[in-house]
PDB file of C-alpha atoms in Angstrom:
ATOM      1  CA  MET A1410     192.025-104.553  11.154  1.00  0.00           C
ATOM      2  CA  ILE A1411     194.307-101.577  10.877  1.00  0.00           C
ATOM      3  CA  MET A1412     196.902-101.016  13.131  1.00  0.00           C
ATOM      4  CA  GLU A1413     198.994 -98.220  13.701  1.00  0.00           C
ATOM      5  CA  GLU A1414     203.047 -97.892  14.704  1.00  0.00           C
ATOM      6  CA  ASN A1415     203.963 -95.458  17.931  1.00  0.00           C
ATOM      7  CA  LYS A1416     207.249 -93.936  18.539  1.00  0.00           C
ATOM      8  CA  ASN A1417     208.960 -97.135  19.584  1.00  0.00           C
ATOM      9  CA  GLY A1418     208.260 -99.081  16.100  1.00  0.00           C
ATOM     10  CA  THR A1419     205.490-101.167  17.368  1.00  0.00           C
ATOM     11  CA  GLN A1420     202.022-101.077  16.440  1.00  0.00           C
ATOM     12  CA  GLU A1421     198.951-100.385  18.806  1.00  0.00           C
ATOM     13  CA  GLN A1422     195.160-100.419  17.972  1.00  0.00           C
ATOM     14  CA  PRO A1423     192.935 -97.137  17.320  1.00  0.00           C
ATOM     15  CA  GLU A1424     191.364 -98.124  20.441  1.00  0.00           C
ATOM     16  CA  GLN A1425     194.488 -97.375  22.422  1.00  0.00           C
ATOM     17  CA  LYS A1426     194.944 -94.402  20.646  1.00  0.00           C
ATOM     18  CA  LYS A1427     191.269 -93.126  22.107  1.00  0.00           C
ATOM     19  CA  LYS A1428     191.835 -94.072  25.383  1.00  0.00           C
ATOM     20  CA  LYS A1429     195.584 -92.068  25.322  1.00  0.00           C
ATOM     21  CA  LYS A1430     193.887 -89.246  23.736  1.00  0.00           C
ATOM     22  CA  SER A1431     190.889 -89.360  26.668  1.00  0.00           C
ATOM     23  CA  ASP A1432     193.447 -89.860  29.641  1.00  0.00           C
ATOM     24  CA  VAL A1433     195.585 -86.849  28.223  1.00  0.00           C
ATOM     25  CA  ILE A1434     191.695 -85.042  27.877  1.00  0.00           C
ATOM     26  CA  LEU A1435     190.573 -86.668  31.439  1.00  0.00           C
ATOM     27  CA  THR A1436     194.870 -85.372  32.801  1.00  0.00           C
ATOM     28  CA  ILE A1437     193.736 -81.325  31.461  1.00  0.00           C
ATOM     29  CA  ALA A1438     190.261 -81.462  32.807  1.00  0.00           C
ATOM     30  CA  LEU A1439     191.172 -82.323  36.069  1.00  0.00           C
ATOM     31  CA  VAL A1440     194.173 -80.079  36.346  1.00  0.00           C
ATOM     32  CA  VAL A1441     191.586 -77.095  36.056  1.00  0.00           C
ATOM     33  CA  ALA A1442     189.156 -78.005  37.717  1.00  0.00           C
ATOM     34  CA  ILE A1443     191.733 -78.633  40.743  1.00  0.00           C
ATOM     35  CA  ALA A1444     192.893 -75.000  39.770  1.00  0.00           C
ATOM     36  CA  VAL A1445     189.051 -73.253  39.777  1.00  0.00           C
ATOM     37  CA  PHE A1446     188.723 -74.951  43.083  1.00  0.00           C
ATOM     38  CA  CYS A1447     192.264 -73.432  44.579  1.00  0.00           C
ATOM     39  CA  TYR A1448     191.034 -69.567  43.023  1.00  0.00           C
ATOM     40  CA  ALA A1449     187.878 -70.863  44.712  1.00  0.00           C
ATOM     41  CA  ALA A1450     189.225 -71.136  48.160  1.00  0.00           C
ATOM     42  CA  TYR A1451     191.501 -68.402  48.023  1.00  0.00           C
ATOM     43  CA  ASN A1452     188.793 -65.972  47.184  1.00  0.00           C
ATOM     44  CA  LEU A1453     186.878 -67.096  50.294  1.00  0.00           C
ATOM     45  CA  TYR A1454     189.732 -67.050  52.380  1.00  0.00           C
ATOM     46  CA  HIS A1455     190.351 -63.804  51.395  1.00  0.00           C
ATOM     47  CA  ILE A1456     186.493 -63.050  51.590  1.00  0.00           C
ATOM     48  CA  TYR A1457     186.857 -64.252  55.398  1.00  0.00           C
ATOM     49  CA  THR A1458     189.944 -63.114  56.144  1.00  0.00           C
ATOM     50  CA  GLU A1459     188.784 -59.653  55.230  1.00  0.00           C
ATOM     51  CA  TYR A1460     185.089 -60.176  57.190  1.00  0.00           C
ATOM     52  CA  ARG A1461     187.112 -61.259  60.277  1.00  0.00           C
ATOM     53  CA  LYS A1462     189.505 -58.382  60.506  1.00  0.00           C
ATOM     54  CA  GLY A1463     186.689 -55.648  59.908  1.00  0.00           C
ATOM     55  CA  THR A1464     184.722 -57.212  62.438  1.00  0.00           C
ATOM     56  CA  ASN A1465     187.937 -57.679  65.105  1.00  0.00           C
ATOM     57  CA  GLU A1466     188.201 -53.981  65.024  1.00  0.00           C
ATOM     58  CA  TYR A1467     185.141 -52.808  65.283  1.00  0.00           C
ATOM     59  CA  ASN A1468     184.492 -54.744  68.047  1.00  0.00           C
ATOM     60  CA  SER A1469     187.741 -52.921  69.383  1.00  0.00           C
ATOM     61  CA  ILE A1470     186.585 -49.784  68.655  1.00  0.00           C
ATOM     62  CA  GLU A1471     183.412 -50.361  70.530  1.00  0.00           C
ATOM     63  CA  GLU A1472     185.574 -52.020  74.103  1.00  0.00           C
ATOM     64  CA  MET A1473     187.468 -48.510  73.616  1.00  0.00           C
ATOM     65  CA  ALA A1474     184.977 -45.897  73.444  1.00  0.00           C
ATOM     66  CA  VAL A1475     181.515 -46.803  74.217  1.00  0.00           C
ATOM     67  CA  THR A1476     179.588 -47.914  77.739  1.00  0.00           C
ATOM     68  CA  GLU A1477     176.511 -49.645  78.645  1.00  0.00           C
ATOM     69  CA  ARG A1478     174.433 -47.510  80.436  1.00  0.00           C
ATOM     70  CA  ASP A1479     172.677 -49.116  83.068  1.00  0.00           C
ATOM     71  CA  PRO A1480     169.288 -49.879  82.279  1.00  0.00           C
ATOM     72  CA  ASP A1481     167.216 -48.182  84.999  1.00  0.00           C
ATOM     73  CA  SER A1482     169.028 -45.459  84.239  1.00  0.00           C
ATOM     74  CA  THR A1483     167.029 -45.238  80.733  1.00  0.00           C
ATOM     75  CA  GLU A1484     163.755 -45.394  82.060  1.00  0.00           C
ATOM     76  CA  VAL A1485     161.386 -42.542  81.731  1.00  0.00           C
ATOM     77  CA  ALA A1486     161.042 -41.174  85.283  1.00  0.00           C
ATOM     78  CA  GLY A1487     157.568 -38.604  84.420  1.00  0.00           C
ATOM     79  CA  PRO A1488     155.460 -37.328  82.070  1.00  0.00           C
ATOM     80  CA  ASP A1489     158.068 -34.769  80.469  1.00  0.00           C
ATOM     81  CA  ALA A1490     160.918 -36.638  80.938  1.00  0.00           C
ATOM     82  CA  GLN A1491     163.339 -37.091  77.877  1.00  0.00           C
ATOM     83  CA  PRO A1492     164.828 -41.202  77.066  1.00  0.00           C
ATOM     84  CA  LYS A1493     168.118 -41.601  77.138  1.00  0.00           C
ATOM     85  CA  PRO A1494     170.286 -43.773  75.086  1.00  0.00           C
ATOM     86  CA  PRO A1495     171.368 -47.212  76.160  1.00  0.00           C
ATOM     87  CA  ILE A1496     175.165 -46.338  76.027  1.00  0.00           C
ATOM     88  CA  ASP A1497     177.082 -43.681  76.215  1.00  0.00           C
ATOM     89  CA  VAL A1498     180.319 -42.992  73.871  1.00  0.00           C
ATOM     90  CA  ASP A1499     183.956 -42.046  74.689  1.00  0.00           C
ATOM     91  CA  PHE A1500     184.443 -39.245  71.359  1.00  0.00           C
ATOM     92  CA  GLU A1501     187.285 -37.724  72.535  1.00  0.00           C
ATOM     93  CA  LYS A1502     189.115 -41.064  72.221  1.00  0.00           C
ATOM     94  CA  LEU A1503     187.333 -42.059  68.867  1.00  0.00           C
ATOM     95  CA  LYS A1504     188.896 -38.672  67.559  1.00  0.00           C
ATOM     96  CA  SER A1505     192.449 -39.372  69.047  1.00  0.00           C
ATOM     97  CA  ILE A1506     191.612 -42.352  66.221  1.00  0.00           C
ATOM     98  CA  ASN A1507     189.864 -40.298  63.389  1.00  0.00           C
ATOM     99  CA  ASP A1508     188.716 -36.560  63.808  1.00  0.00           C
ATOM    100  CA  ASP A1509     186.394 -37.077  60.481  1.00  0.00           C
ATOM    101  CA  VAL A1510     184.219 -39.139  62.857  1.00  0.00           C
ATOM    102  CA  ILE A1511     180.905 -36.956  63.580  1.00  0.00           C
ATOM    103  CA  GLY A1512     178.424 -39.365  65.526  1.00  0.00           C
ATOM    104  CA  TRP A1513     177.820 -42.860  66.573  1.00  0.00           C
ATOM    105  CA  ILE A1514     174.790 -44.865  65.461  1.00  0.00           C
ATOM    106  CA  TYR A1515     172.399 -47.437  67.684  1.00  0.00           C
ATOM    107  CA  VAL A1516     169.414 -48.812  66.574  1.00  0.00           C
ATOM    108  CA  ASP A1517     167.373 -50.000  69.532  1.00  0.00           C
ATOM    109  CA  ALA A1518     165.661 -53.748  67.800  1.00  0.00           C
ATOM    110  CA  LEU A1519     169.014 -54.439  66.587  1.00  0.00           C
ATOM    111  CA  PRO A1520     171.675 -53.545  68.920  1.00  0.00           C
ATOM    112  CA  ASP A1521     174.418 -55.331  66.982  1.00  0.00           C
ATOM    113  CA  ILE A1522     174.026 -51.732  64.623  1.00  0.00           C
ATOM    114  CA  SER A1523     176.127 -50.121  66.727  1.00  0.00           C
ATOM    115  CA  TYR A1524     178.758 -47.863  65.083  1.00  0.00           C
ATOM    116  CA  PRO A1525     180.766 -44.979  64.519  1.00  0.00           C
ATOM    117  CA  ILE A1526     179.966 -42.417  61.773  1.00  0.00           C
ATOM    118  CA  VAL A1527     182.351 -40.627  59.921  1.00  0.00           C
ATOM    119  CA  GLN A1528     181.851 -37.967  56.931  1.00  0.00           C
ATOM    120  CA  GLY A1529     184.767 -37.996  54.231  1.00  0.00           C
ATOM    121  CA  LYS A1530     185.559 -34.985  51.211  1.00  0.00           C
ATOM    122  CA  ASP A1531     183.551 -37.224  49.095  1.00  0.00           C
ATOM    123  CA  ASN A1532     181.390 -40.458  48.962  1.00  0.00           C
ATOM    124  CA  GLN A1533     184.228 -42.873  48.020  1.00  0.00           C
ATOM    125  CA  THR A1534     186.670 -42.312  50.410  1.00  0.00           C
ATOM    126  CA  TYR A1535     185.033 -44.510  53.601  1.00  0.00           C
ATOM    127  CA  LEU A1536     183.443 -47.067  51.005  1.00  0.00           C
ATOM    128  CA  HIS A1537     186.237 -49.507  51.371  1.00  0.00           C
ATOM    129  CA  GLN A1538     188.062 -47.721  54.067  1.00  0.00           C
ATOM    130  CA  THR A1539     187.390 -48.614  57.979  1.00  0.00           C
ATOM    131  CA  TYR A1540     187.583 -46.225  60.860  1.00  0.00           C
ATOM    132  CA  GLU A1541     191.081 -47.002  61.373  1.00  0.00           C
ATOM    133  CA  LYS A1542     191.581 -46.028  57.804  1.00  0.00           C
ATOM    134  CA  ASN A1543     192.548 -49.597  56.549  1.00  0.00           C
ATOM    135  CA  TYR A1544     191.104 -51.092  53.065  1.00  0.00           C
ATOM    136  CA  ASN A1545     188.601 -53.627  53.867  1.00  0.00           C
ATOM    137  CA  PHE A1546     185.123 -54.109  52.077  1.00  0.00           C
ATOM    138  CA  ALA A1547     183.067 -53.532  55.199  1.00  0.00           C
ATOM    139  CA  GLY A1548     184.360 -49.565  54.971  1.00  0.00           C
ATOM    140  CA  THR A1549     182.786 -47.259  57.864  1.00  0.00           C
ATOM    141  CA  ILE A1550     179.414 -45.558  57.916  1.00  0.00           C
ATOM    142  CA  PHE A1551     179.322 -42.507  57.251  1.00  0.00           C
ATOM    143  CA  VAL A1552     177.387 -39.700  56.418  1.00  0.00           C
ATOM    144  CA  ASP A1553     177.146 -37.917  52.606  1.00  0.00           C
ATOM    145  CA  TYR A1554     179.851 -35.804  51.957  1.00  0.00           C
ATOM    146  CA  GLU A1555     177.148 -32.307  51.013  1.00  0.00           C
ATOM    147  CA  ASN A1556     175.180 -32.733  54.460  1.00  0.00           C
ATOM    148  CA  GLY A1557     175.938 -30.448  57.476  1.00  0.00           C
ATOM    149  CA  ARG A1558     178.344 -32.608  59.626  1.00  0.00           C
ATOM    150  CA  ASP A1559     175.417 -32.061  63.120  1.00  0.00           C
ATOM    151  CA  PHE A1560     172.033 -33.969  61.402  1.00  0.00           C
ATOM    152  CA  ASN A1561     170.015 -30.909  61.477  1.00  0.00           C
ATOM    153  CA  ASP A1562     169.773 -31.056  57.512  1.00  0.00           C
ATOM    154  CA  CYS A1563     166.104 -32.139  56.722  1.00  0.00           C
ATOM    155  CA  ASN A1564     167.450 -35.154  55.064  1.00  0.00           C
ATOM    156  CA  THR A1565     170.590 -36.271  56.285  1.00  0.00           C
ATOM    157  CA  LEU A1566     171.830 -39.359  54.263  1.00  0.00           C
ATOM    158  CA  VAL A1567     173.930 -42.291  56.174  1.00  0.00           C
ATOM    159  CA  TYR A1568     175.244 -44.758  54.235  1.00  0.00           C
ATOM    160  CA  GLY A1569     176.635 -48.558  55.333  1.00  0.00           C
ATOM    161  CA  HIS A1570     177.508 -51.875  53.466  1.00  0.00           C
ATOM    162  CA  ASN A1571     174.804 -54.596  53.344  1.00  0.00           C
ATOM    163  CA  MET A1572     177.660 -57.082  54.306  1.00  0.00           C
ATOM    164  CA  LYS A1573     176.613 -61.136  54.124  1.00  0.00           C
ATOM    165  CA  ASN A1574     177.969 -61.810  57.513  1.00  0.00           C
ATOM    166  CA  GLY A1575     175.323 -59.084  58.911  1.00  0.00           C
ATOM    167  CA  SER A1576     177.856 -56.149  60.219  1.00  0.00           C
ATOM    168  CA  MET A1577     177.716 -53.037  59.163  1.00  0.00           C
ATOM    169  CA  PHE A1578     173.729 -52.401  57.436  1.00  0.00           C
ATOM    170  CA  GLY A1579     174.016 -55.597  56.735  1.00  0.00           C
ATOM    171  CA  HIS A1580     170.665 -56.074  59.501  1.00  0.00           C
ATOM    172  CA  LEU A1581     168.210 -53.522  58.196  1.00  0.00           C
ATOM    173  CA  LYS A1582     166.491 -55.362  55.936  1.00  0.00           C
ATOM    174  CA  LYS A1583     165.592 -57.568  58.629  1.00  0.00           C
ATOM    175  CA  PHE A1584     162.854 -55.030  59.563  1.00  0.00           C
ATOM    176  CA  THR A1585     160.921 -55.811  56.178  1.00  0.00           C
ATOM    177  CA  GLU A1586     161.651 -59.322  56.922  1.00  0.00           C
ATOM    178  CA  ASP A1587     160.033 -59.314  60.473  1.00  0.00           C
ATOM    179  CA  GLU A1588     157.840 -56.413  61.406  1.00  0.00           C
ATOM    180  CA  LYS A1589     157.581 -57.629  65.115  1.00  0.00           C
ATOM    181  CA  LEU A1590     160.747 -55.601  65.017  1.00  0.00           C
ATOM    182  CA  TYR A1591     159.262 -52.137  64.126  1.00  0.00           C
ATOM    183  CA  ASN A1592     156.257 -53.264  67.128  1.00  0.00           C
ATOM    184  CA  ASN A1593     158.515 -53.909  69.516  1.00  0.00           C
ATOM    185  CA  ASP A1594     160.696 -51.327  68.988  1.00  0.00           C
ATOM    186  CA  ARG A1595     160.850 -48.723  66.312  1.00  0.00           C
ATOM    187  CA  TYR A1596     163.635 -46.078  67.594  1.00  0.00           C
ATOM    188  CA  PHE A1597     167.290 -45.659  66.861  1.00  0.00           C
ATOM    189  CA  TRP A1598     169.571 -43.337  68.167  1.00  0.00           C
ATOM    190  CA  ILE A1599     172.377 -41.107  66.284  1.00  0.00           C
ATOM    191  CA  LEU A1600     174.740 -39.770  69.818  1.00  0.00           C
ATOM    192  CA  THR A1601     177.213 -36.380  68.810  1.00  0.00           C
ATOM    193  CA  PRO A1602     180.221 -34.709  71.184  1.00  0.00           C
ATOM    194  CA  ASP A1603     177.358 -32.594  71.732  1.00  0.00           C
ATOM    195  CA  LYS A1604     173.653 -34.021  71.676  1.00  0.00           C
ATOM    196  CA  ASN A1605     172.011 -37.280  71.611  1.00  0.00           C
ATOM    197  CA  TYR A1606     169.402 -37.739  69.235  1.00  0.00           C
ATOM    198  CA  ARG A1607     166.525 -40.037  69.186  1.00  0.00           C
ATOM    199  CA  TYR A1608     164.574 -41.210  65.771  1.00  0.00           C
ATOM    200  CA  GLU A1609     161.171 -43.049  65.319  1.00  0.00           C
ATOM    201  CA  ILE A1610     161.268 -45.158  61.870  1.00  0.00           C
ATOM    202  CA  ILE A1611     158.547 -43.742  59.862  1.00  0.00           C
ATOM    203  CA  SER A1612     159.120 -45.979  56.394  1.00  0.00           C
ATOM    204  CA  ALA A1613     161.812 -48.913  54.813  1.00  0.00           C
ATOM    205  CA  TYR A1614     161.576 -50.025  51.810  1.00  0.00           C
ATOM    206  CA  THR A1615     163.847 -50.260  48.681  1.00  0.00           C
ATOM    207  CA  THR A1616     164.124 -47.659  46.155  1.00  0.00           C
ATOM    208  CA  GLY A1617     166.414 -47.067  43.105  1.00  0.00           C
ATOM    209  CA  VAL A1618     169.886 -45.638  43.779  1.00  0.00           C
ATOM    210  CA  ASN A1619     168.541 -42.225  41.628  1.00  0.00           C
ATOM    211  CA  SER A1620     164.906 -41.973  43.670  1.00  0.00           C
ATOM    212  CA  ASP A1621     163.832 -38.811  45.278  1.00  0.00           C
ATOM    213  CA  THR A1622     164.135 -40.473  48.728  1.00  0.00           C
ATOM    214  CA  TYR A1623     168.399 -39.237  48.159  1.00  0.00           C
ATOM    215  CA  THR A1624     167.188 -35.446  47.923  1.00  0.00           C
ATOM    216  CA  LEU A1625     169.012 -33.182  49.946  1.00  0.00           C
ATOM    217  CA  PHE A1626     167.022 -30.071  50.603  1.00  0.00           C
ATOM    218  CA  LYS A1627     168.626 -26.393  51.376  1.00  0.00           C
ATOM    219  CA  GLY A1628     165.886 -25.850  53.583  1.00  0.00           C
ATOM    220  CA  PRO A1629     162.270 -26.425  54.716  1.00  0.00           C
ATOM    221  CA  GLY A1630     159.306 -25.801  52.183  1.00  0.00           C
ATOM    222  CA  GLU A1631     156.386 -26.861  49.812  1.00  0.00           C
ATOM    223  CA  GLU A1632     159.420 -29.465  48.911  1.00  0.00           C
ATOM    224  CA  PHE A1633     160.370 -31.208  51.700  1.00  0.00           C
ATOM    225  CA  GLU A1634     156.432 -31.596  52.703  1.00  0.00           C
ATOM    226  CA  GLU A1635     155.571 -33.083  49.548  1.00  0.00           C
ATOM    227  CA  TYR A1636     158.807 -35.091  49.710  1.00  0.00           C
ATOM    228  CA  LEU A1637     157.643 -36.107  53.875  1.00  0.00           C
ATOM    229  CA  LYS A1638     154.223 -37.871  51.929  1.00  0.00           C
ATOM    230  CA  LYS A1639     155.536 -39.571  49.979  1.00  0.00           C
ATOM    231  CA  ILE A1640     158.662 -41.445  51.873  1.00  0.00           C
ATOM    232  CA  LYS A1641     155.482 -42.836  54.247  1.00  0.00           C
ATOM    233  CA  SER A1642     154.131 -44.209  51.008  1.00  0.00           C
ATOM    234  CA  TYR A1643     156.393 -45.867  50.394  1.00  0.00           C
ATOM    235  CA  SER A1644     157.147 -47.521  53.211  1.00  0.00           C
ATOM    236  CA  ASP A1645     157.079 -51.336  53.193  1.00  0.00           C
ATOM    237  CA  ILE A1646     155.728 -51.901  56.060  1.00  0.00           C
ATOM    238  CA  LYS A1647     153.181 -50.524  58.405  1.00  0.00           C
ATOM    239  CA  THR A1648     154.338 -47.811  60.462  1.00  0.00           C
ATOM    240  CA  GLU A1649     152.640 -45.501  62.833  1.00  0.00           C
ATOM    241  CA  ASP A1650     150.301 -42.907  61.870  1.00  0.00           C
ATOM    242  CA  THR A1651     153.145 -40.127  62.661  1.00  0.00           C
ATOM    243  CA  GLU A1652     152.491 -36.837  62.327  1.00  0.00           C
ATOM    244  CA  LEU A1653     155.423 -35.281  59.637  1.00  0.00           C
ATOM    245  CA  THR A1654     156.171 -31.692  59.598  1.00  0.00           C
ATOM    246  CA  ILE A1655     158.395 -29.247  57.729  1.00  0.00           C
ATOM    247  CA  LYS A1656     160.150 -28.661  60.477  1.00  0.00           C
ATOM    248  CA  ASP A1657     161.530 -32.195  60.722  1.00  0.00           C
ATOM    249  CA  LYS A1658     165.162 -33.584  60.926  1.00  0.00           C
ATOM    250  CA  ILE A1659     164.662 -36.733  58.899  1.00  0.00           C
ATOM    251  CA  VAL A1660     167.846 -39.231  58.880  1.00  0.00           C
ATOM    252  CA  THR A1661     167.754 -41.843  56.406  1.00  0.00           C
ATOM    253  CA  LEU A1662     169.931 -45.196  56.711  1.00  0.00           C
ATOM    254  CA  SER A1663     170.796 -46.638  53.164  1.00  0.00           C
ATOM    255  CA  THR A1664     172.494 -50.043  52.032  1.00  0.00           C
ATOM    256  CA  CYS A1665     172.880 -51.908  48.806  1.00  0.00           C
ATOM    257  CA  THR A1666     170.300 -55.000  48.111  1.00  0.00           C
ATOM    258  CA  GLY A1667     172.424 -57.253  45.732  1.00  0.00           C
ATOM    259  CA  ASN A1668     170.460 -55.717  43.265  1.00  0.00           C
ATOM    260  CA  GLU A1669     173.371 -52.701  41.610  1.00  0.00           C
ATOM    261  CA  SER A1670     169.970 -50.507  40.663  1.00  0.00           C
ATOM    262  CA  THR A1671     168.098 -50.733  43.624  1.00  0.00           C
ATOM    263  CA  ARG A1672     168.710 -49.222  47.556  1.00  0.00           C
ATOM    264  CA  PHE A1673     167.033 -50.263  51.006  1.00  0.00           C
ATOM    265  CA  VAL A1674     166.484 -47.360  53.581  1.00  0.00           C
ATOM    266  CA  VAL A1675     165.042 -46.793  57.122  1.00  0.00           C
ATOM    267  CA  GLN A1676     163.863 -44.050  57.663  1.00  0.00           C
ATOM    268  CA  GLY A1677     164.088 -41.922  60.810  1.00  0.00           C
ATOM    269  CA  LYS A1678     162.181 -38.261  62.188  1.00  0.00           C
ATOM    270  CA  ARG A1679     163.851 -36.839  65.098  1.00  0.00           C
ATOM    271  CA  VAL A1680     161.494 -36.936  68.412  1.00  0.00           C
ATOM    272  CA  ASN A1681     164.108 -35.310  70.748  1.00  0.00           C
ATOM    273  CA  ALA A1682     167.441 -34.752  72.460  1.00  0.00           C
ATOM    274  CA  GLU A1683     168.986 -35.014  75.001  1.00  0.00           C
ATOM    275  CA  ASP A1684     169.108 -31.914  77.553  1.00  0.00           C
ATOM    276  CA  ASP A1685     167.618 -30.722  74.723  1.00  0.00           C
ATOM    277  CA  GLY A1686     167.124 -26.178  74.991  1.00  0.00           C
ATOM    278  CA  SER A1687     170.502 -26.867  76.501  1.00  0.00           C
ATOM    279  CA  GLY A1688     171.728 -25.084  73.620  1.00  0.00           C
ATOM    280  CA  GLU A1689     171.541 -27.565  70.652  1.00  0.00           C
ATOM    281  CA  ASN A1690     173.658 -26.913  68.072  1.00  0.00           C
ATOM    282  CA  ALA A1691     173.581 -24.212  65.317  1.00  0.00           C
ATOM    283  CA  GLY A1692     172.006 -25.949  62.037  1.00  0.00           C
ATOM    284  CA  SER A1693     174.065 -26.267  59.084  1.00  0.00           C
ATOM    285  CA  ALA A1694     173.808 -23.855  56.021  1.00  0.00           C
ATOM    286  CA  ASN A1695     171.785 -26.119  54.482  1.00  0.00           C
ATOM    287  CA  SER A1696     168.849 -26.645  56.766  1.00  0.00           C
ATOM    288  CA  ASP A1697     169.222 -23.046  58.234  1.00  0.00           C
ATOM    289  CA  ALA A1698     169.021 -21.723  54.120  1.00  0.00           C
ATOM    290  CA  ALA A1699     165.406 -20.490  53.274  1.00  0.00           C
ATOM    291  CA  SER A1700     165.529 -21.637  49.894  1.00  0.00           C
ATOM    292  CA  VAL A1701     163.094 -24.549  49.220  1.00  0.00           C
ATOM    293  CA  ASP A1702     165.472 -25.628  45.934  1.00  0.00           C
ATOM    294  CA  SER A1703     167.004 -29.365  46.368  1.00  0.00           C
ATOM    295  CA  VAL A1704     169.619 -31.427  44.954  1.00  0.00           C
ATOM    296  CA  THR A1705     169.675 -34.757  44.366  1.00  0.00           C
ATOM    297  CA  VAL A1706     172.346 -37.383  44.830  1.00  0.00           C
ATOM    298  CA  GLN A1707     172.825 -40.882  44.657  1.00  0.00           C
ATOM    299  CA  GLU A1708     175.284 -43.128  46.971  1.00  0.00           C
ATOM    300  CA  GLY A1709     178.881 -43.299  46.185  1.00  0.00           C
TER     301      GLY A1709
END
């Protein structure tokens, strides 16, 4: 049998040498595995911390600025009475923190979707910046910077992240996962400093990031009329046969899907404005213009 000498001058068998090499390899593998585990644990902790910070911040804002109405006060008393939102929002308090605020969204079937809405100078500012302007992946619910601030455009685009813990617009997809949600309550609200708008959901579907869903219109016309027909046909759920006209105001709620090339959207038609007829805001330049030209934009 061939023997080999080690550094101490003693001889060792090849099997012993192989065992030492194997031990070294196992040790290295163990160290690498521990390092990978620690890195993964750190990332999970970081993600959890981010989620918790974002959730805590928005809970605090809601506690400060939002008051639930007595359910009896929101009931419709007569045939001509207009429904009232289930919450009141103190916009003066909200503006004291961030004057980019332009509204508050509340989804009747998904009351966890209750957040301030802002509009920045571009579509990047609030992607990962909270309402209090802290960095957080949750960001803030925001309106496309090319829209008017008053929700009077033909199509107003509202963006929010699809967070894994269900926060922000993370629960929007439930409208296609469980159609009972839509059947039980197909409305959402956008409250503003001047008026409270109620929207009926007319469509919910997955679409491409560059699809015509994200078209902004300078004014009503044939192009907008065709758009209304398209979005109704796109829906992944059966919705009421609600009449759509070029006078309608659409809000498009958009969130990511986990696929970089697609988005999930819920679209609603404005059906009433609380205190309608008492001096509604003038429409934005986009919605009042006579031109029917359009520009296609995508989520930032």
